[in-house]
PDB file of C-alpha atoms and ligand atoms in Angstrom:
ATOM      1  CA  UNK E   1      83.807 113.633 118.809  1.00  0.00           C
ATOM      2  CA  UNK E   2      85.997 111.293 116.770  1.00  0.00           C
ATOM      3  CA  UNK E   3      89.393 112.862 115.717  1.00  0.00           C
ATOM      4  CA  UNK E   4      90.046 113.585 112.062  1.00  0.00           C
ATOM      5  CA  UNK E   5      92.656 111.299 110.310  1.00  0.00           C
ATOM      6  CA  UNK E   6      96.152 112.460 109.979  1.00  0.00           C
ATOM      7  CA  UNK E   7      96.665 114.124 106.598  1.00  0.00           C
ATOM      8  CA  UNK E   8     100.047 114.453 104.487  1.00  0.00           C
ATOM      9  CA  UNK E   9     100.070 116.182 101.441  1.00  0.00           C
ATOM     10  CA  UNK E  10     101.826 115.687  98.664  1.00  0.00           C
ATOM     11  CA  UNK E  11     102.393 118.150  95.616  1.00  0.00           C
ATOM     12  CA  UNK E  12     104.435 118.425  92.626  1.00  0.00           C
ATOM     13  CA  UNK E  13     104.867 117.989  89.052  1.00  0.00           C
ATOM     14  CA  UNK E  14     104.858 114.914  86.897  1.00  0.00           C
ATOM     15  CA  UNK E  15     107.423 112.186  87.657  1.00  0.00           C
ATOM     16  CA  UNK E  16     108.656 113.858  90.752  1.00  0.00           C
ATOM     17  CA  UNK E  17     108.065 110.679  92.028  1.00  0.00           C
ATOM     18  CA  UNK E  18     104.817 110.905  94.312  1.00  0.00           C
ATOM     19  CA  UNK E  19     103.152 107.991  93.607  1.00  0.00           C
ATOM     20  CA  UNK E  20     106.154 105.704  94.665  1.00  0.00           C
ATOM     21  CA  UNK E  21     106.967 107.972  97.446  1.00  0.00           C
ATOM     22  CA  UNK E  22     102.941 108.178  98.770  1.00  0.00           C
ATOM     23  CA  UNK E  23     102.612 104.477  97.760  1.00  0.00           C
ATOM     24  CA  UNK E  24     105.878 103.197  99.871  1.00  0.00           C
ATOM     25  CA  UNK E  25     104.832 105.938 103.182  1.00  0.00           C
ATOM     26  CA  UNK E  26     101.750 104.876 103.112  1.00  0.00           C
ATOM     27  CA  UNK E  27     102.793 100.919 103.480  1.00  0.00           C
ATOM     28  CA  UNK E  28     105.536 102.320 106.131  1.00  0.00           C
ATOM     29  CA  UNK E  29     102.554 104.301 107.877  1.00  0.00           C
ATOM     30  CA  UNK E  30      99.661 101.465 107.516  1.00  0.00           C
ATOM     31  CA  UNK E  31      98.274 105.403 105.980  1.00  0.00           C
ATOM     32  CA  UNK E  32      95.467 104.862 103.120  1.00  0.00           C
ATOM     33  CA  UNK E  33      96.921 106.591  99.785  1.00  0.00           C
ATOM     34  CA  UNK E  34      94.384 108.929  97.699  1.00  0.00           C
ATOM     35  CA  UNK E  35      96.170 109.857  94.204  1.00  0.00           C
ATOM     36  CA  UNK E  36      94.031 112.775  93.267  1.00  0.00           C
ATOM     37  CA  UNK E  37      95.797 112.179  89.967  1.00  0.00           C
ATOM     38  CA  UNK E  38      94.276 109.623  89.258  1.00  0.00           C
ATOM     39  CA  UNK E  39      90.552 111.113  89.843  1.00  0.00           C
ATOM     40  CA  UNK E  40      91.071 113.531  87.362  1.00  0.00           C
ATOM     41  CA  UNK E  41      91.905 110.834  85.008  1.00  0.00           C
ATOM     42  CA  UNK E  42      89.131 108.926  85.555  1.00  0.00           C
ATOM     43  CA  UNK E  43      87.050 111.841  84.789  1.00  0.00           C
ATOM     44  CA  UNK E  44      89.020 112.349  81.438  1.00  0.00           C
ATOM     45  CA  UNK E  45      88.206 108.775  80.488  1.00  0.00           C
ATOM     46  CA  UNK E  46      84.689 108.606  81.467  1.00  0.00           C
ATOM     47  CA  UNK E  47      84.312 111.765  79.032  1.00  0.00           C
ATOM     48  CA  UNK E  48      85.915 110.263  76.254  1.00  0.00           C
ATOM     49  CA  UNK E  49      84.415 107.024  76.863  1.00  0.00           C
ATOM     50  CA  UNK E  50      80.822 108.775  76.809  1.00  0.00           C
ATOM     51  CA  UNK E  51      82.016 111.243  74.297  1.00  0.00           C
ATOM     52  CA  UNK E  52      81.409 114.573  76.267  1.00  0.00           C
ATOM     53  CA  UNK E  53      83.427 117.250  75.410  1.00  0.00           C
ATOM     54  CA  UNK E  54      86.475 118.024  77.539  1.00  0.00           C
ATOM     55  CA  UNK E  55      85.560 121.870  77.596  1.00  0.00           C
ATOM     56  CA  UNK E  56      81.796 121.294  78.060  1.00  0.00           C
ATOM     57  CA  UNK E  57      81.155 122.265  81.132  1.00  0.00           C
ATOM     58  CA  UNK E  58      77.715 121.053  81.615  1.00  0.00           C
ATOM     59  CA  UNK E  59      78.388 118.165  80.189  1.00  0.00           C
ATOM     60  CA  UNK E  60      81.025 117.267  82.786  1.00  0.00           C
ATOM     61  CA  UNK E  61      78.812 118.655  85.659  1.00  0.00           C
ATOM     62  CA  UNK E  62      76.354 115.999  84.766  1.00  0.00           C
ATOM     63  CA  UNK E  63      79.012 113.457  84.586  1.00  0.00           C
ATOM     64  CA  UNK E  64      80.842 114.701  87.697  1.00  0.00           C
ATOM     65  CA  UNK E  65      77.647 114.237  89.699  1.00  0.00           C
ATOM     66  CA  UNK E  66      77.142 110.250  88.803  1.00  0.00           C
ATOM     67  CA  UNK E  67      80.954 109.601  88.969  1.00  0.00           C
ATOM     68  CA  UNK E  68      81.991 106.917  91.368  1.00  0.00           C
ATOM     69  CA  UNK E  69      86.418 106.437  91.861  1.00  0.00           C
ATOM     70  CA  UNK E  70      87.730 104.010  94.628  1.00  0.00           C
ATOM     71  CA  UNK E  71      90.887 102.690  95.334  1.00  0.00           C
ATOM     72  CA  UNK E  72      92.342  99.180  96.183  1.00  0.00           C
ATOM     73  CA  UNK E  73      95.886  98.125  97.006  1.00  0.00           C
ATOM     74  CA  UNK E  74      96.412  94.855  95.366  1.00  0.00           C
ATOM     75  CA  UNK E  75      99.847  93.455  95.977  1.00  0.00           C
ATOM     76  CA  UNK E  76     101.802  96.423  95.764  1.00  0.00           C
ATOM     77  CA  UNK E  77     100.047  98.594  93.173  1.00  0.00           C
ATOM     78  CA  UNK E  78      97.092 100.765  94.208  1.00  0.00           C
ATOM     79  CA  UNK E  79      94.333 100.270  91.855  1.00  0.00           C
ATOM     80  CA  UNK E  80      91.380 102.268  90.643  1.00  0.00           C
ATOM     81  CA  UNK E  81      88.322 101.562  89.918  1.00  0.00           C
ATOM     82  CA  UNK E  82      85.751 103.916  87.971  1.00  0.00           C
ATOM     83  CA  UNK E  83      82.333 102.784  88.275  1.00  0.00           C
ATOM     84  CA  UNK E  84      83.198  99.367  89.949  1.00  0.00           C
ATOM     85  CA  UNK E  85      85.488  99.129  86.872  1.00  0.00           C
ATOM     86  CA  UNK E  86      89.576  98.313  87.275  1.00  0.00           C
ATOM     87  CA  UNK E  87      90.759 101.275  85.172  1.00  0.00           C
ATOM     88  CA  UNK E  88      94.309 101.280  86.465  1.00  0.00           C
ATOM     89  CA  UNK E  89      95.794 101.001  82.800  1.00  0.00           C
ATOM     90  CA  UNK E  90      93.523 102.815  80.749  1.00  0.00           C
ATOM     91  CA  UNK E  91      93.832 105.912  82.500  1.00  0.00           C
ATOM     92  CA  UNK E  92      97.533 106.063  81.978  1.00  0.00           C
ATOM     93  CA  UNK E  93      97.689 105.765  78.405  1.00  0.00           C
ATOM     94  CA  UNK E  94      99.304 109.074  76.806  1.00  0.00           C
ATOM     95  CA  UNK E  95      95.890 110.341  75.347  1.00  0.00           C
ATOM     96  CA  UNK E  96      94.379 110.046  78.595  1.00  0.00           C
ATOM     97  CA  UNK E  97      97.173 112.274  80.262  1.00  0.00           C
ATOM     98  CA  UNK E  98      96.616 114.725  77.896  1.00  0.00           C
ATOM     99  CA  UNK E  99      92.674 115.111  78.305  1.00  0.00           C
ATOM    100  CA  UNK E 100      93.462 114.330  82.157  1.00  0.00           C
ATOM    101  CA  UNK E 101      94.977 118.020  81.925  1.00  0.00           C
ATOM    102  CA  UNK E 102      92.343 119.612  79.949  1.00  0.00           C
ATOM    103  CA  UNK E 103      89.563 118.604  82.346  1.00  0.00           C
ATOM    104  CA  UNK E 104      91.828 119.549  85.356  1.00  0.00           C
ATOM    105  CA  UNK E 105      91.857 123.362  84.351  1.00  0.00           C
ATOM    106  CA  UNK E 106      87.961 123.604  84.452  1.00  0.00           C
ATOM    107  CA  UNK E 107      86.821 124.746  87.810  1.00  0.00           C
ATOM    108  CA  UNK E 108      83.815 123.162  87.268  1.00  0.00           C
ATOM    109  CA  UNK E 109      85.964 119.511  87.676  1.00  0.00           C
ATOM    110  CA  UNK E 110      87.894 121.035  90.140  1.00  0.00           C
ATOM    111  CA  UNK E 111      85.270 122.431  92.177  1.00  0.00           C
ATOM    112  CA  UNK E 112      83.211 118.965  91.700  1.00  0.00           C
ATOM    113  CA  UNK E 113      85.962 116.901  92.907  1.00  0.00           C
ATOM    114  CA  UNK E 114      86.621 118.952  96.020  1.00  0.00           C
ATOM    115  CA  UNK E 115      84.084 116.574  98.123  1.00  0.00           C
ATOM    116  CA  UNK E 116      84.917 113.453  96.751  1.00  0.00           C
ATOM    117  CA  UNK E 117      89.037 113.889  97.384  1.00  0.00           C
ATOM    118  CA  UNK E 118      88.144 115.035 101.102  1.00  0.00           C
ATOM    119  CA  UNK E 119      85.924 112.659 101.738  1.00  0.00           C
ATOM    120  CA  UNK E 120      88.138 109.637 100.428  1.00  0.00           C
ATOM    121  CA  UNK E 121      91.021 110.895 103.057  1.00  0.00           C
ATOM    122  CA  UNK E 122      88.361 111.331 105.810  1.00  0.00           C
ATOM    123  CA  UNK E 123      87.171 108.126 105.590  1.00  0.00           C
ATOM    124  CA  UNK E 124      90.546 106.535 106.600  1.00  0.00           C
ATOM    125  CA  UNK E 125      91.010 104.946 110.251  1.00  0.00           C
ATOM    126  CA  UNK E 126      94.708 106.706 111.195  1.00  0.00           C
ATOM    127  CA  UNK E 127      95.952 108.820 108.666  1.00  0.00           C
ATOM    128  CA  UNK E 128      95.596 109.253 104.541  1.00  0.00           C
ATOM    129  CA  UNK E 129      98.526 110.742 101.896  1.00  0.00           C
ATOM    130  CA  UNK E 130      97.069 112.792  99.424  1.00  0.00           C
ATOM    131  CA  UNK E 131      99.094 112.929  96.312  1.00  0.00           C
ATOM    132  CA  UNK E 132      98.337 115.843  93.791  1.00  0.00           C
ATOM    133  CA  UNK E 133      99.204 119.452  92.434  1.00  0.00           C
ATOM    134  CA  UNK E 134      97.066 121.142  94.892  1.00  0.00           C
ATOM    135  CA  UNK E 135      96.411 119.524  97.888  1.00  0.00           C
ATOM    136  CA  UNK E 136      98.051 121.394 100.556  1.00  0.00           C
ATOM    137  CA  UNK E 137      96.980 124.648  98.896  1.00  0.00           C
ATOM    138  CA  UNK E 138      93.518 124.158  98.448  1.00  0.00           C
ATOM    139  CA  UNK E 139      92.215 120.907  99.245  1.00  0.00           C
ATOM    140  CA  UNK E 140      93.294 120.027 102.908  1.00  0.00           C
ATOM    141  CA  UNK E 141      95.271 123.552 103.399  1.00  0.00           C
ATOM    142  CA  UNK E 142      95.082 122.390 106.923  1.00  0.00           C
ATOM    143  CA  UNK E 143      97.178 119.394 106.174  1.00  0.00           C
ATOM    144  CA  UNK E 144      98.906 118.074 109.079  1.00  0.00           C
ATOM    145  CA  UNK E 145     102.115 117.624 107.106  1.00  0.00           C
ATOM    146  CA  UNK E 146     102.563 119.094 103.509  1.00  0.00           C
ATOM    147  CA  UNK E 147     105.501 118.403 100.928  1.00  0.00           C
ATOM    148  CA  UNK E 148     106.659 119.609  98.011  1.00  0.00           C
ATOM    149  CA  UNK E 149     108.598 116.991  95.815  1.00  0.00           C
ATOM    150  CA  UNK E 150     110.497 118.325  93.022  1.00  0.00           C
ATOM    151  CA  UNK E 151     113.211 117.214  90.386  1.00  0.00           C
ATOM    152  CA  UNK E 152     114.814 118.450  87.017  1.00  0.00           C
ATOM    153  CA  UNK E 153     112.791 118.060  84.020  1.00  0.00           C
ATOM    154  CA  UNK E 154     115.341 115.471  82.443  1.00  0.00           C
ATOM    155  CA  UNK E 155     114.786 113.377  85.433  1.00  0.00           C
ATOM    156  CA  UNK E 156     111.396 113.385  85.823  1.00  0.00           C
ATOM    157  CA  UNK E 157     111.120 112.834  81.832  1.00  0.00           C
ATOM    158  CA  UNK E 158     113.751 109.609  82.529  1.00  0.00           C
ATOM    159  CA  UNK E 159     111.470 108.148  85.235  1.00  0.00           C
ATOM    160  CA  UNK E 160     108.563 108.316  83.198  1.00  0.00           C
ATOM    161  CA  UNK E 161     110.213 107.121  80.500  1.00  0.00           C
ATOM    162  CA  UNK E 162     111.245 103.835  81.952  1.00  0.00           C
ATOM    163  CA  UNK E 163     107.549 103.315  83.713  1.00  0.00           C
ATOM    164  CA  UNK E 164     106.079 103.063  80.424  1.00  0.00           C
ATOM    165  CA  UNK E 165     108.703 101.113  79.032  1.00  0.00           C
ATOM    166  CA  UNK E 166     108.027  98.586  82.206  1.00  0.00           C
ATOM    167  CA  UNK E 167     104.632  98.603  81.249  1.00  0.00           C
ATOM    168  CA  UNK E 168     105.075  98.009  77.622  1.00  0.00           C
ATOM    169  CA  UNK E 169     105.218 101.048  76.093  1.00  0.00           C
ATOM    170  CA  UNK E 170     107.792 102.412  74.287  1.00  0.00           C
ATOM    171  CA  UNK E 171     107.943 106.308  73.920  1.00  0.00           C
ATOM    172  CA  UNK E 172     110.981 108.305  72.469  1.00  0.00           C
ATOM    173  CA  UNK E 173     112.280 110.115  75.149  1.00  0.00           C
ATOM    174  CA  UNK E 174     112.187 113.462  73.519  1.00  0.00           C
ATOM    175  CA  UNK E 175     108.382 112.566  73.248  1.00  0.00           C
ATOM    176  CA  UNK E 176     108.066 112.250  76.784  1.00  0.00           C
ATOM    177  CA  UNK E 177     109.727 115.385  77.979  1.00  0.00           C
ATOM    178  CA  UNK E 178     107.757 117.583  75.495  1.00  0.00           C
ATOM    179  CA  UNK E 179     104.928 116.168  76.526  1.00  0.00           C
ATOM    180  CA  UNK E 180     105.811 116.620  80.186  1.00  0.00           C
ATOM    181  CA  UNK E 181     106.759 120.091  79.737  1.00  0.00           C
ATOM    182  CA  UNK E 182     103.614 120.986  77.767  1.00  0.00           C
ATOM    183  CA  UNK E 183     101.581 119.532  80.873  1.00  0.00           C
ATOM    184  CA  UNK E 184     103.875 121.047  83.428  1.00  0.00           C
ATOM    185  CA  UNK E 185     103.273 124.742  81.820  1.00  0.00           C
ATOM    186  CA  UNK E 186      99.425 123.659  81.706  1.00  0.00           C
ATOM    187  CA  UNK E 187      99.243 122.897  85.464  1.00  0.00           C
ATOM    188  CA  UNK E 188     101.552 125.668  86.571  1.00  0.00           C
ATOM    189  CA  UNK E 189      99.593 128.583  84.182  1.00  0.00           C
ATOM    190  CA  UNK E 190      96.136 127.560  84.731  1.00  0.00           C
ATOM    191  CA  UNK E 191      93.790 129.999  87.006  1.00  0.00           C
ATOM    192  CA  UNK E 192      92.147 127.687  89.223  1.00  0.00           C
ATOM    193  CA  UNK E 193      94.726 125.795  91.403  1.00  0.00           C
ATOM    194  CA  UNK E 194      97.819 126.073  89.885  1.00  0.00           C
ATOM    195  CA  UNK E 195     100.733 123.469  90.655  1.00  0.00           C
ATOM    196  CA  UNK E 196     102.473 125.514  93.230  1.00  0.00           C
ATOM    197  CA  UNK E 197     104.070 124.785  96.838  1.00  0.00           C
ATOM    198  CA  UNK E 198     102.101 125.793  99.631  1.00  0.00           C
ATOM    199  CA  UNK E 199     104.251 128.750 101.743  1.00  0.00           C
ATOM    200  CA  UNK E 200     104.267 125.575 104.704  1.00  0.00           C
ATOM    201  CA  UNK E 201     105.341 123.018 102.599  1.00  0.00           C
ATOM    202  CA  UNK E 202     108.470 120.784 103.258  1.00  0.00           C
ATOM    203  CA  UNK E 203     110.511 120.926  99.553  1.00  0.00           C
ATOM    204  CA  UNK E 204     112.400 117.773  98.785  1.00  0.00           C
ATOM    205  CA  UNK E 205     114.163 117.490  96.052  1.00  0.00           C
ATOM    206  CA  UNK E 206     114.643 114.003  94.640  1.00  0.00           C
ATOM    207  CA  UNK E 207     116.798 114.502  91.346  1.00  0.00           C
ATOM    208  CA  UNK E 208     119.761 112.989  93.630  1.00  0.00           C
ATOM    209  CA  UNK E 209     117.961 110.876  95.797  1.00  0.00           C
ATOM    210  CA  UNK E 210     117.485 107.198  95.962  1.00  0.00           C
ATOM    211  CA  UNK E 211     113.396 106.430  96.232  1.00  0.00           C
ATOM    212  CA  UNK E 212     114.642 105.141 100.338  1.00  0.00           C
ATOM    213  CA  UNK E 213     116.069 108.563 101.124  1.00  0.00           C
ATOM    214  CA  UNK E 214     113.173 110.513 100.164  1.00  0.00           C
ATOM    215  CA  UNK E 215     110.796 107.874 101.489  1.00  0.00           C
ATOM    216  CA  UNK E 216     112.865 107.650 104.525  1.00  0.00           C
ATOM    217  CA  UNK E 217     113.361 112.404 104.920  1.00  0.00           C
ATOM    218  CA  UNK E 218     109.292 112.736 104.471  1.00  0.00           C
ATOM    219  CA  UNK E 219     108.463 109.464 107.302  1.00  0.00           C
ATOM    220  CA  UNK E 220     110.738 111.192 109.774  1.00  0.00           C
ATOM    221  CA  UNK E 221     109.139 114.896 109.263  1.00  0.00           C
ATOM    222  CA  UNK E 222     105.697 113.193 109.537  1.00  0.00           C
ATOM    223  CA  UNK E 223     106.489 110.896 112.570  1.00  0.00           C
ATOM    224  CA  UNK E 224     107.486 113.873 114.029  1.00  0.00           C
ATOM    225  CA  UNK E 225     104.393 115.412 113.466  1.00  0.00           C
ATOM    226  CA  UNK E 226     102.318 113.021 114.729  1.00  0.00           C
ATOM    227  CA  UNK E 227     103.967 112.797 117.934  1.00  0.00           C
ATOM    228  CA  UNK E 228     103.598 116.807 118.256  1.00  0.00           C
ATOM    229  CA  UNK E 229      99.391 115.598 117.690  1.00  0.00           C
ATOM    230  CA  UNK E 230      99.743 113.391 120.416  1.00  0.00           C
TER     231      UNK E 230
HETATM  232  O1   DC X 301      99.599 113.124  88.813  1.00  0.00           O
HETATM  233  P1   DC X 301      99.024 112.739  87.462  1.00  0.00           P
HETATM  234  O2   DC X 301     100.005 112.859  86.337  1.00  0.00           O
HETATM  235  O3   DC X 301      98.363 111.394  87.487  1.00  0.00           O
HETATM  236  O4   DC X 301      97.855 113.830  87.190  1.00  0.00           O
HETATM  237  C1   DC X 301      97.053 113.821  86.039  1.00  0.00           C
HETATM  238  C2   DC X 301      96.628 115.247  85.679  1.00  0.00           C
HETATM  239  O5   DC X 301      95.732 115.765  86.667  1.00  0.00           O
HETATM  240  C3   DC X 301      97.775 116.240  85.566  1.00  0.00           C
HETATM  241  O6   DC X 301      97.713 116.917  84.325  1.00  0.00           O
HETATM  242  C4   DC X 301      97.567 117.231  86.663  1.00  0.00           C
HETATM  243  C5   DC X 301      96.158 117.055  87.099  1.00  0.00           C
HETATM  244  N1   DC X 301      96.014 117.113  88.545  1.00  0.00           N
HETATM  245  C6   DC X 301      95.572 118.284  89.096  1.00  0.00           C
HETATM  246  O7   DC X 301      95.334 119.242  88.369  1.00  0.00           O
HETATM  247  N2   DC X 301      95.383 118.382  90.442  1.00  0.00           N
HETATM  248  C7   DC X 301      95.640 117.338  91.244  1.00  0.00           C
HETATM  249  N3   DC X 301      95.446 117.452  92.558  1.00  0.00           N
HETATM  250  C8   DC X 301      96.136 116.124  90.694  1.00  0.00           C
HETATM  251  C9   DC X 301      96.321 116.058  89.339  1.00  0.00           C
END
């Protein structure tokens, strides 16, 4: 029987700075990257594009059931694609975040997308990162290696700030940290799957850290791991 990829997990809120973590270990690692993140905004935008309801739960059973998400690295950005379709911008756009976190407190979305996150990680050849709010809790809570990345909420607000700005959108700052902090209590209160560190997680918190360090602290605890795997 063929062994089952490595898996690293890694949770936390908003801005924390998972993607560029998971996107740089995952180069370091030759690791394919899964950001569940995006998933669950590709099923807010596939709603609003076909104008279901983002509390109508059969309508976004149907939906869930034809939905199709991969992922691409092109250069150094990892791209999605709903449907065949690049979707890498649209589903990044503030009114997409927002409905992103509406969908992700229905269990019937989170429940649907179980399979489809799973099976994206098995499918690697060595090893996959999983970036999300719940992946070492409930998705793979036999994650070979789980992390917790946290920062302060003016941080996190900063970073997002600026990546928007880089991508041509200007937000008021005190725009993005209410909105961050409206999403953050969403994902932390909601039943199903709240944000939370698993009891096993690694926490790592990157308010002082350079991207390197942090990049550099989680590679060594996973190395590590995989050498205990043999
Ligand atoms: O990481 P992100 O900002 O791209 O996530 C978009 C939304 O999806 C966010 O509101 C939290 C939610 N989400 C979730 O509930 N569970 C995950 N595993 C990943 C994201």
């Amino acid at each position: 029987m063929s062994r089952r990829p490595f898996i690293v997990a890694i949770d936390g809120p908003a801005g924390a700075g998972k993607s560029s973590v998971s996107k740089l270990l995952a180069r370091r690692l030759g690791f394919s990257l899964v950001d569940t993140g995006a998933i669950y905004r590709c099923v807010a935008l596939m709603a609003r594009r076909e104008g279901v309801a983002l509390e109508d739960d059969a309508g976004l059973e149907a939906l869930l059931g034809r939905i199709q998400v991969t992922f691409k690295m092109v250069g150094e950005e990892n791209r999605v694609f709903l449907m065949g379709e690049d979707v890498s911008g649209d589903i990044r756009l503030p009114e997409n975040s927002m409905a992103a976190s509406v969908v992700s407190r229905r269990p019937v979305v989170r429940q649907g997308l179980l399979e489809l996150q799973r099976r994206l990680a098995l499918e690697a050849e060595s090893g996959a990162i999983l970036e999300g709010r719940d992946i070492g809790t409930v998705v793979f809570p036999d994650a070979d290696a789980k992390f917790f990345l946290e920062a302060d909420p003016k941080t996190r607000a900063r970073r997002r700030y600026e990546e928007l700005f880089q991508k041509g959108t200007e937000r008021p700052l005190q725009e993005v940290l209410e909105d961050q902090t409206r999403r953050d209590q969403a994902d932390m209160e909601r039943e199903v799957a709240p944000l939370k560190a698993a009891e096993d997680a690694v926490r790592v918190d990157s308010s002082a850290l350079q991207l390197s360090e942090v990049v550099q602290r989680i590679e060594q605890v996973v190395r590590e791991r995989m050498a205990a795997r043999g």
